[in-house]
Tab-separated table of C-alpha atoms and ligand atoms in Angstrom:
chain	number	residue	atom	x	y	z
A	1	MET	CA	194.196	55.296	253.979
A	2	ALA	CA	194.569	52.346	251.557
A	3	TYR	CA	194.106	52.540	247.680
A	4	GLN	CA	194.554	51.159	244.205
A	5	ARG	CA	197.160	51.553	242.323
A	6	CYS	CA	198.212	50.661	238.549
A	7	ILE	CA	201.305	48.414	238.700
A	8	LYS	CA	202.423	50.047	235.584
A	9	CYS	CA	201.795	53.998	235.532
A	10	GLY	CA	201.249	54.537	239.138
A	11	THR	CA	197.569	56.100	238.480
A	12	GLU	CA	195.705	55.976	241.672
A	13	TYR	CA	192.373	54.888	242.543
A	14	ARG	CA	189.865	55.325	245.461
A	15	ILE	CA	189.628	52.151	247.373
A	16	ASP	CA	186.126	52.103	247.174
A	17	GLU	CA	185.850	52.710	243.544
A	18	ILE	CA	184.991	49.570	241.283
A	19	VAL	CA	188.134	49.697	238.548
A	20	TYR	CA	189.572	46.498	237.229
A	21	PHE	CA	191.966	47.722	235.102
A	22	CYS	CA	193.993	51.247	234.934
A	23	LYS	CA	191.948	53.491	232.884
A	24	LYS	CA	194.988	55.183	231.610
A	25	CYS	CA	197.103	52.757	230.614
A	26	GLY	CA	194.738	49.186	230.850
A	27	ASP	CA	197.370	47.447	233.614
A	28	ILE	CA	196.076	45.719	236.220
A	29	LEU	CA	195.964	47.193	239.871
A	30	GLU	CA	197.372	46.811	243.310
A	31	ILE	CA	196.309	47.787	246.719
A	32	LYS	CA	198.718	50.205	248.444
A	33	TYR	CA	198.861	51.518	252.182
A	34	GLU	CA	200.403	54.386	253.603
A	35	GLN	CA	203.577	52.803	255.423
A	36	CYS	CA	202.992	54.958	258.396
A	37	GLU	CA	199.575	53.372	259.211
A	38	LEU	CA	200.951	49.764	258.826
A	39	VAL	CA	203.354	50.683	261.108
A	40	GLU	CA	201.062	52.103	263.604
A	41	ALA	CA	198.950	48.803	263.031
A	42	VAL	CA	201.820	46.448	264.044
A	43	ARG	CA	202.605	48.918	266.835
A	44	ASN	CA	199.230	49.165	268.377
A	45	SER	CA	197.336	45.914	267.674
A	46	GLU	CA	197.247	42.703	269.475
A	47	TRP	CA	197.047	40.849	266.435
A	48	ARG	CA	199.960	38.316	267.710
A	49	LYS	CA	197.302	37.291	270.155
A	50	ILE	CA	194.456	36.135	267.620
A	51	PRO	CA	194.935	32.568	266.572
A	52	LEU	CA	196.643	31.755	262.965
A	53	SER	CA	194.129	33.160	260.398
A	54	VAL	CA	193.439	35.605	257.533
A	55	TRP	CA	191.625	37.803	260.008
A	56	ARG	CA	194.263	37.815	262.591
A	57	TYR	CA	196.040	40.334	259.939
A	58	ARG	CA	193.359	42.427	259.498
A	59	HIS	CA	195.040	45.825	260.197
A	60	PHE	CA	196.705	45.057	256.981
A	61	MET	CA	193.819	44.134	255.037
A	62	PRO	CA	191.724	46.998	253.164
A	63	VAL	CA	188.748	46.381	255.108
A	64	ASP	CA	186.975	49.247	256.906
A	65	ASP	CA	184.304	47.436	259.096
A	66	THR	CA	185.612	44.241	260.339
A	67	ALA	CA	181.540	43.630	261.385
A	68	LYS	CA	180.499	43.107	257.705
A	69	ILE	CA	183.775	40.144	257.437
A	70	ILE	CA	182.362	37.423	255.422
A	71	SER	CA	184.378	34.483	257.095
A	72	LEU	CA	184.317	30.795	256.811
A	73	ASN	CA	187.116	30.546	259.196
A	74	GLU	CA	190.109	30.823	256.323
A	75	GLY	CA	193.738	30.699	257.173
A	76	GLY	CA	195.347	29.244	259.557
A	77	THR	CA	196.611	25.952	257.389
A	78	GLY	CA	198.637	23.318	258.722
A	79	PHE	CA	202.801	23.784	258.428
A	80	HIS	CA	204.083	20.178	258.242
A	81	LEU	CA	207.608	19.248	258.408
A	82	CYS	CA	208.307	16.810	255.982
A	83	GLU	CA	211.268	14.867	257.399
A	84	ARG	CA	210.544	12.023	255.442
A	85	LEU	CA	210.163	13.728	252.028
A	86	ALA	CA	213.398	15.890	252.959
A	87	LYS	CA	215.486	12.820	253.674
A	88	HIS	CA	214.116	11.207	250.486
A	89	LEU	CA	215.636	14.279	248.630
A	90	GLY	CA	218.536	14.612	250.398
A	91	LEU	CA	217.458	18.038	251.851
A	92	ARG	CA	218.071	19.739	255.268
A	93	ARG	CA	214.492	20.990	256.213
A	94	LEU	CA	211.187	21.160	254.043
A	95	TYR	CA	208.045	22.338	255.245
A	96	ILE	CA	204.763	22.108	253.160
A	97	LYS	CA	202.129	24.759	253.871
A	98	ASN	CA	199.137	23.036	253.184
A	99	GLU	CA	196.141	25.069	251.596
A	100	GLY	CA	193.794	22.110	250.999
A	101	GLU	CA	192.911	22.663	254.697
A	102	ASN	CA	191.014	25.796	253.889
A	103	PRO	CA	187.371	25.434	254.130
A	104	THR	CA	186.565	24.877	250.609
A	105	GLY	CA	189.758	23.065	250.375
A	106	SER	CA	191.765	25.894	248.486
A	107	PHE	CA	193.778	28.605	248.891
A	108	LYS	CA	191.253	30.902	247.080
A	109	ASP	CA	189.353	30.814	250.448
A	110	ARG	CA	192.023	33.495	251.820
A	111	GLY	CA	191.448	36.079	248.812
A	112	MET	CA	187.624	35.231	248.690
A	113	THR	CA	187.091	36.225	252.165
A	114	VAL	CA	188.692	39.652	251.730
A	115	GLY	CA	187.243	40.076	247.996
A	116	VAL	CA	183.603	38.968	248.731
A	117	THR	CA	183.711	41.213	252.356
A	118	LYS	CA	184.586	43.870	250.086
A	119	ALA	CA	181.657	43.150	247.802
A	120	VAL	CA	179.113	43.303	250.954
A	121	GLU	CA	181.170	46.494	252.147
A	122	LEU	CA	180.548	48.231	248.449
A	123	GLY	CA	176.596	47.316	248.393
A	124	VAL	CA	176.677	44.801	245.212
A	125	LYS	CA	174.258	42.165	244.688
A	126	SER	CA	175.823	39.764	242.561
A	127	VAL	CA	179.381	38.458	241.840
A	128	ILE	CA	181.229	36.471	239.434
A	129	CYS	CA	184.469	34.886	237.958
A	130	ALA	CA	185.773	32.760	235.362
A	131	SER	CA	187.605	29.628	236.936
A	132	THR	CA	189.526	26.049	236.472
A	133	GLY	CA	187.359	24.876	239.391
A	134	ASN	CA	188.972	26.203	242.959
A	135	THR	CA	188.055	29.711	242.195
A	136	SER	CA	184.387	28.800	241.425
A	137	ALA	CA	183.815	26.614	244.635
A	138	SER	CA	185.320	29.399	246.550
A	139	LEU	CA	183.219	32.196	245.447
A	140	ALA	CA	180.026	30.193	245.249
A	141	ALA	CA	180.471	29.206	248.957
A	142	TYR	CA	181.469	32.614	250.347
A	143	ALA	CA	178.424	34.060	247.933
A	144	ALA	CA	176.161	31.950	249.709
A	145	LYS	CA	177.478	32.982	253.220
A	146	GLY	CA	177.469	36.740	252.150
A	147	GLY	CA	173.690	36.299	250.792
A	148	LEU	CA	175.083	37.324	247.042
A	149	GLN	CA	173.989	35.916	244.095
A	150	CYS	CA	176.996	34.053	241.968
A	151	ALA	CA	177.460	33.203	239.024
A	152	VAL	CA	180.819	31.251	237.748
A	153	VAL	CA	182.070	30.458	233.994
A	154	ILE	CA	183.790	27.255	233.522
A	155	PRO	CA	185.538	25.462	230.620
A	156	SER	CA	183.190	22.758	229.630
A	157	GLY	CA	184.719	19.132	230.844
A	158	LYS	CA	187.888	20.733	231.831
A	159	ILE	CA	187.328	21.283	235.806
A	160	ALA	CA	187.816	18.317	238.430
A	161	TYR	CA	184.813	16.748	239.659
A	162	GLY	CA	185.176	17.887	243.363
A	163	LYS	CA	185.284	21.589	242.661
A	164	LEU	CA	182.276	21.033	240.109
A	165	SER	CA	180.117	19.584	242.871
A	166	GLN	CA	180.831	22.364	245.443
A	167	ALA	CA	179.808	25.205	242.933
A	168	MET	CA	176.981	23.571	242.413
A	169	ILE	CA	176.014	22.800	245.875
A	170	TYR	CA	176.808	25.939	246.721
A	171	GLY	CA	174.031	27.223	244.658
A	172	ALA	CA	176.006	29.224	242.060
A	173	LYS	CA	174.572	29.870	238.525
A	174	VAL	CA	176.996	27.464	236.734
A	175	ILE	CA	177.916	28.305	233.245
A	176	GLN	CA	180.235	25.885	231.057
A	177	VAL	CA	181.765	27.689	228.026
A	178	ARG	CA	182.870	25.602	224.969
A	179	GLY	CA	186.365	26.655	225.220
A	180	ASN	CA	189.551	27.130	227.839
A	181	PHE	CA	190.301	29.025	230.641
A	182	ASP	CA	191.693	32.013	229.140
A	183	GLU	CA	188.450	32.311	226.661
A	184	SER	CA	186.450	32.092	230.072
A	185	LEU	CA	188.273	35.066	231.731
A	186	ASP	CA	188.337	37.054	228.650
A	187	ALA	CA	184.410	36.639	228.391
A	188	VAL	CA	183.882	37.530	232.292
A	189	LEU	CA	186.277	40.532	231.961
A	190	LYS	CA	184.085	41.995	229.238
A	191	LEU	CA	180.867	40.912	230.710
A	192	SER	CA	181.740	42.737	234.132
A	193	GLU	CA	182.531	46.027	232.134
A	194	LYS	CA	179.418	45.874	230.241
A	195	HIS	CA	177.136	45.363	233.287
A	196	ARG	CA	178.913	46.852	235.858
A	197	SER	CA	176.499	45.543	238.762
A	198	ILE	CA	178.170	42.620	238.516
A	199	TYR	CA	181.358	42.374	240.593
A	200	LEU	CA	184.330	40.417	239.083
A	201	LEU	CA	186.127	38.441	241.797
A	202	ASN	CA	189.041	36.744	239.743
A	203	SER	CA	192.471	37.727	240.887
A	204	ILE	CA	192.667	40.738	238.506
A	205	ASN	CA	190.827	42.167	241.664
A	206	PRO	CA	193.286	43.150	243.624
A	207	PHE	CA	191.099	42.758	247.051
A	208	ARG	CA	191.627	38.991	246.205
A	209	ILE	CA	195.450	39.396	246.382
A	210	GLU	CA	195.236	41.040	249.730
A	211	GLY	CA	193.541	38.224	251.239
A	212	GLN	CA	196.233	35.565	249.559
A	213	LYS	CA	199.134	37.677	250.905
A	214	SER	CA	198.370	36.248	254.639
A	215	LEU	CA	199.680	32.975	253.367
A	216	GLY	CA	202.992	35.043	253.069
A	217	TYR	CA	202.277	36.592	256.892
A	218	GLU	CA	201.541	33.084	258.078
A	219	ILE	CA	204.547	31.240	256.975
A	220	CYS	CA	206.945	34.093	258.674
A	221	ASP	CA	204.216	33.626	262.031
A	222	GLN	CA	205.001	29.650	261.857
A	223	LEU	CA	208.665	30.053	261.294
A	224	ASN	CA	208.967	32.157	264.527
A	225	GLN	CA	209.365	35.900	262.504
A	226	GLU	CA	211.746	34.215	259.718
A	227	ALA	CA	211.258	33.548	256.087
A	228	PRO	CA	212.622	30.386	254.557
A	229	GLU	CA	215.126	30.642	252.353
A	230	ARG	CA	212.927	29.585	249.259
A	231	ILE	CA	209.028	28.841	248.950
A	232	ILE	CA	207.977	26.767	245.919
A	233	VAL	CA	204.466	27.442	244.342
A	234	PRO	CA	202.538	26.122	241.319
A	235	VAL	CA	201.719	28.991	239.137
A	236	GLY	CA	198.218	29.458	236.689
A	237	ASN	CA	197.207	32.787	236.627
A	238	ALA	CA	199.821	34.029	238.573
A	239	GLY	CA	197.993	35.601	241.268
A	240	ASN	CA	199.069	33.579	244.067
A	241	ILE	CA	202.997	34.018	243.491
A	242	SER	CA	202.186	37.738	243.488
A	243	ALA	CA	200.384	37.593	246.741
A	244	ILE	CA	202.665	35.609	248.722
A	245	TRP	CA	205.489	38.131	247.569
A	246	LYS	CA	203.712	40.843	248.726
A	247	GLY	CA	202.885	39.438	251.956
A	248	PHE	CA	207.122	39.036	252.209
A	249	LYS	CA	207.514	42.193	251.085
A	250	GLU	CA	205.355	43.965	253.412
A	251	PHE	CA	206.679	42.354	256.398
A	252	HIS	CA	209.999	42.798	255.521
A	253	ASP	CA	209.607	46.453	254.684
A	254	LEU	CA	207.777	46.594	258.309
A	255	ASP	CA	210.796	45.020	259.518
A	256	LEU	CA	209.191	41.877	260.920
A	257	ILE	CA	211.479	39.779	259.132
A	258	LYS	CA	215.310	40.122	258.129
A	259	ALA	CA	215.654	38.168	254.664
A	260	LEU	CA	213.139	37.539	251.653
A	261	PRO	CA	212.751	34.127	250.264
A	262	LYS	CA	213.215	33.292	246.548
A	263	MET	CA	210.129	33.172	244.854
A	264	THR	CA	210.082	29.892	242.830
A	265	GLY	CA	207.243	29.094	240.683
A	266	ILE	CA	206.050	26.044	238.873
A	267	GLN	CA	204.303	25.420	235.772
A	268	ALA	CA	202.965	22.644	234.069
A	269	ALA	CA	204.839	21.817	230.734
A	270	GLY	CA	201.840	22.326	228.365
A	271	SER	CA	200.825	25.737	229.920
A	272	ALA	CA	204.421	27.168	230.939
A	273	PRO	CA	204.250	31.000	229.265
A	274	ILE	CA	206.118	32.113	232.952
A	275	ALA	CA	208.505	29.524	233.098
A	276	GLN	CA	209.653	29.790	229.665
A	277	ALA	CA	209.607	33.912	229.964
A	278	ILE	CA	212.172	33.312	233.073
A	279	LYS	CA	214.329	30.813	231.134
A	280	ASN	CA	214.500	32.749	228.208
A	281	GLY	CA	215.043	36.016	230.142
A	282	SER	CA	212.265	37.902	228.385
A	283	ASP	CA	210.468	40.861	229.792
A	284	THR	CA	207.354	39.588	228.571
A	285	ILE	CA	205.485	36.361	228.109
A	286	VAL	CA	204.255	34.556	225.041
A	287	PRO	CA	200.966	33.246	225.733
A	288	VAL	CA	200.278	29.538	224.956
A	289	SER	CA	196.998	29.038	222.752
A	290	ALA	CA	196.070	25.652	223.675
A	291	PRO	CA	197.265	24.886	227.057
A	292	GLU	CA	197.011	21.279	228.488
A	293	THR	CA	198.227	19.256	231.378
A	294	VAL	CA	196.128	16.895	233.853
A	295	ALA	CA	196.769	19.823	236.620
A	296	THR	CA	193.606	21.128	235.084
A	297	ALA	CA	193.672	23.852	238.260
A	298	ILE	CA	196.673	25.528	236.233
A	299	ARG	CA	195.677	24.722	232.653
A	300	ILE	CA	196.256	28.519	231.750
A	301	GLY	CA	197.972	29.555	228.806
A	302	ALA	CA	197.620	33.699	229.294
A	303	PRO	CA	197.851	34.720	233.003
A	304	VAL	CA	196.408	37.601	233.749
A	305	SER	CA	199.366	38.626	236.602
A	306	TRP	CA	202.016	37.484	234.579
A	307	LYS	CA	203.874	41.006	235.222
A	308	LYS	CA	203.639	40.832	238.725
A	309	ALA	CA	204.732	37.338	238.905
A	310	LEU	CA	207.887	37.667	236.593
A	311	LYS	CA	208.961	40.939	239.155
A	312	ALA	CA	208.387	38.629	242.158
A	313	ILE	CA	210.533	35.915	240.644
A	314	ARG	CA	213.113	38.081	239.604
A	315	LYS	CA	213.367	40.827	242.358
A	316	SER	CA	213.673	37.443	244.879
A	317	GLY	CA	216.286	35.892	242.756
A	318	GLY	CA	214.326	33.054	242.508
A	319	THR	CA	213.252	30.898	239.344
A	320	ALA	CA	210.732	29.256	237.939
A	321	GLU	CA	210.549	25.815	235.970
A	322	THR	CA	208.218	23.292	233.713
A	323	VAL	CA	207.330	19.747	235.366
A	324	THR	CA	205.427	17.287	232.910
A	325	ASP	CA	202.339	15.300	233.678
A	326	GLU	CA	204.069	12.467	234.547
A	327	GLU	CA	206.286	14.128	237.433
A	328	ILE	CA	203.021	15.782	238.427
A	329	LEU	CA	201.346	12.660	239.289
A	330	ASP	CA	204.574	10.813	240.684
A	331	ALA	CA	205.229	13.714	243.113
A	332	GLN	CA	201.476	13.573	244.038
A	333	LYS	CA	201.418	9.727	244.820
A	334	LEU	CA	204.902	10.280	246.845
A	335	LEU	CA	203.569	12.942	249.030
A	336	ALA	CA	200.602	10.720	249.564
A	337	ARG	CA	202.575	7.801	250.321
A	338	ILE	CA	205.441	9.453	252.327
A	339	GLU	CA	203.803	12.245	254.333
A	340	GLY	CA	200.251	11.335	254.537
A	341	LEU	CA	199.432	14.389	252.366
A	342	PHE	CA	197.003	14.090	249.542
A	343	VAL	CA	197.116	17.184	247.427
A	344	GLU	CA	195.610	17.700	243.966
A	345	PRO	CA	197.577	17.253	240.903
A	346	ALA	CA	198.098	21.381	240.310
A	347	SER	CA	199.313	21.321	243.987
A	348	ALA	CA	201.701	18.542	243.495
A	349	SER	CA	203.652	20.476	240.551
A	350	SER	CA	205.311	22.023	243.516
A	351	ILE	CA	206.660	18.997	244.611
A	352	ALA	CA	207.345	17.870	241.255
A	353	GLY	CA	209.064	21.095	240.948
A	354	LEU	CA	211.303	20.698	243.916
A	355	ILE	CA	212.607	17.338	243.020
A	356	LYS	CA	213.584	18.716	239.916
A	357	LEU	CA	215.194	21.670	241.236
A	358	VAL	CA	217.034	19.627	243.518
A	359	GLU	CA	218.300	16.968	241.048
A	360	ASN	CA	219.443	19.792	238.668
A	361	GLY	CA	221.279	21.277	241.702
A	362	VAL	CA	219.466	24.841	241.474
A	363	ILE	CA	218.336	24.238	244.904
A	364	ASP	CA	221.172	24.017	247.266
A	365	ARG	CA	220.531	20.724	250.100
A	366	ASP	CA	221.063	23.203	252.844
A	367	GLU	CA	218.331	25.432	251.958
A	368	ARG	CA	215.339	25.975	254.342
A	369	VAL	CA	212.493	25.074	251.549
A	370	VAL	CA	208.687	25.466	252.080
A	371	CYS	CA	206.104	24.230	249.331
A	372	VAL	CA	202.808	25.305	249.077
A	373	THR	CA	200.279	22.501	248.390
A	374	THR	CA	197.377	24.958	247.113
A	375	GLY	CA	194.526	22.533	246.755
A	376	HIS	CA	193.045	18.947	248.483
A	377	GLY	CA	193.368	15.956	246.820
A	378	LEU	CA	189.537	15.287	247.053
A	379	LYS	CA	189.220	17.801	244.711
A	380	ASP	CA	190.188	15.523	241.753
A	381	PRO	CA	189.141	12.037	242.868
A	382	ASP	CA	189.005	10.600	239.354
A	383	THR	CA	192.691	11.568	238.839
A	384	ALA	CA	193.643	9.770	242.340
A	385	VAL	CA	191.761	6.615	241.306
A	386	LYS	CA	193.126	6.198	237.772
A	387	MET	CA	196.352	6.432	238.797
A	388	SER	CA	196.391	3.884	241.546
A	389	GLU	CA	196.537	0.540	242.312
A	390	LYS	CA	192.798	-0.922	241.522
A	391	PRO	CA	190.956	-2.144	244.446
A	392	VAL	CA	190.732	-6.462	244.948
A	393	GLU	CA	187.247	-7.671	244.902
A	394	VAL	CA	186.895	-11.115	246.774
A	395	ASN	CA	183.937	-12.813	248.814
A	396	SER	CA	183.759	-11.781	252.288
A	397	GLU	CA	185.408	-14.650	253.633
A	398	ILE	CA	188.532	-14.472	255.781
A	399	SER	CA	190.485	-17.081	253.784
A	400	ALA	CA	189.835	-14.853	250.985
A	401	ILE	CA	190.981	-11.772	252.384
A	402	GLU	CA	194.125	-13.596	253.739
A	403	GLU	CA	194.868	-14.877	250.192
A	404	ALA	CA	194.450	-11.341	248.710
A	405	LEU	CA	196.556	-9.861	251.433
A	406	GLY	CA	199.169	-12.427	250.832
A	407	LEU	CA	198.706	-14.060	254.320
A	408	LYS	CA	197.832	-17.596	252.914
A	409	LYS	CA	201.476	-19.177	252.812
A	410	GLN	CA	202.944	-17.666	256.136
A	411	VAL	CA	199.472	-19.046	258.040
A	412	ALA	CA	200.067	-22.637	256.482
A	413	ILE	CA	203.783	-22.277	257.250
A	414	LEU	CA	202.670	-21.240	261.172
A	415	ALA	CA	200.250	-24.285	261.364
A	416	ARG	CA	202.870	-26.710	260.418
B	501	F0G	N1	196.785	25.396	242.481
B	501	F0G	C1	195.443	25.503	242.259
B	501	F0G	C2	194.831	24.255	243.117
B	501	F0G	C3	194.692	26.253	241.783
B	501	F0G	O1	193.635	25.899	241.697
B	501	F0G	C4	195.078	27.314	241.026
B	501	F0G	C5	194.475	28.419	240.390
B	501	F0G	C6	196.787	27.812	241.033
B	501	F0G	C7	197.346	26.413	241.933
B	501	F0G	C8	197.503	28.682	240.286
B	501	F0G	O2	197.310	29.825	241.352
B	501	F0G	O3	196.480	31.151	239.230
B	501	F0G	O4	196.901	32.313	241.471
B	501	F0G	O5	198.445	31.263	239.740
B	501	F0G	N2	193.399	28.135	240.074
B	501	F0G	C9	192.034	29.036	239.376
B	501	F0G	C10	190.918	29.003	239.503
B	501	F0G	C11	193.034	29.638	238.251
B	501	F0G	O6	190.145	29.250	238.570
B	501	F0G	O7	190.681	28.039	240.370
B	501	F0G	P1	197.173	31.035	240.431
C-alpha cells in the first residue's frame, strides 16, 4: 500500500488523506511504497508491452482504480538525438527530452493526469492552483476532462499569452493577482487550508510528483534500460527536478538501471535561490524577493520543493548553474535553428546551462547528456517574434519576392 510521508520527520499519512504539509513539523510530503509491492509490480505486470506513456507505469503510481484515470494521452514524448547541437558544442552524445510534445504543451500534464485522477478518486468537485502559466493550462484541461470546477491564480501580466489562452478556453476561472508567483502560491495555500473542499494541485501535492517521475522512467526506457550520465533540467518551484530524481532512484532501487545520472538544475540569474545555495554550499536557500527573468515560467523566488531539489542535486553528484536572459534567448534561437526544436524560454535555459557548463569544463565532453525542454515554444509567441528578424513585406509580384530573397542579381547574371 502506498502512503504519504513527511520528508523531514517521517510522519506517515494515509494515501486518501487530504494533507499538503506535515501536521507535526510543517514540511512537505512524498509518496512512498512498500518496496516488495514495487518488486512484485515489476515482475508481474506486462508494462513493457504498453506504449511509452505515463500510464505505462501505472503499477508505480498511487492510483487504485484504473477505470477512473483522467488522461489526455500524456507522456511518451520525443527523445531527440541532437547530433548537430552536439557537434556544435563538441559533445559526444546529446539528447533532448522534449516535453512540449505533451497534450497541453508542457511536462505538467504528467503530474496533472495523476493529480486530477486522485482528485476524482477522492471525490472532490473543485481544484485550484497558482501558476506561472503551464500548471494553469494543464490543470484547466484535465479538470475539464474530469468534469471538475477549476480556478487558477496567476501573476497579472506575467504569464505568456499562449498559456493564458489555454486556461481561458478550457473554462477555468482565471484570477490574476497583483503580485508575483510566490505571492499567488502563498494565497492559494492559505485558501485551500481555509476551504477544504477545494483541492490544491500545485507541485507540493505529492501526487503531481508521482506523475512527473515518469519523465525519469521514460528516459531510462528510451535509453534501453540505462540512465544517462547527466540530466539538465530548468528549475523554478523545484518539483520537476525532484520528481525526475525520484523516478531514477526508484528504477535504480528496483535494479532496473545500474547507475544514476548527475542531476543538474538551471535557473535564470534573476530567480536563482537554488543555484545560489548549491554554489555557496549552503543547506538552505535565501528566497529572492523580486524574481525577474524573460523566462516567466521559472520566475520564482521561493521554490516550495527546494529541500527535495538540493537533496537530488547533491546526492546525485550534480550541480546547479545560473543563466542570463540573453543566454536563454540565444539558446532558444540556436536550438530552433540547428535542431528544429521550438521551445519556450524557460525550457531553453537547460540548453543555455549546458553550453555554459561545457565551456566551464564542468561537463565532460564524453558524458552522455540529456537536456529536458519543459514547454513548447508556442506557449510564448510574443518573445519569439520579438527576438527574430522581422518579416519583409513586399507586393505579390515575383520580382519583388526575388529582390527580397536576393535573387535579382543572380537572375540578371544567368540571363546574360
Ligand atoms: N519549465 C517550464 C516551462 C515551467 O512551466 C516550469 C514551471 C518549470 C520549467 C520549472 O519546473 O517548477 O517544477 O521547477 N512552471 C510552474 C507553473 C511553476 O506554474 O507552470 P518546476
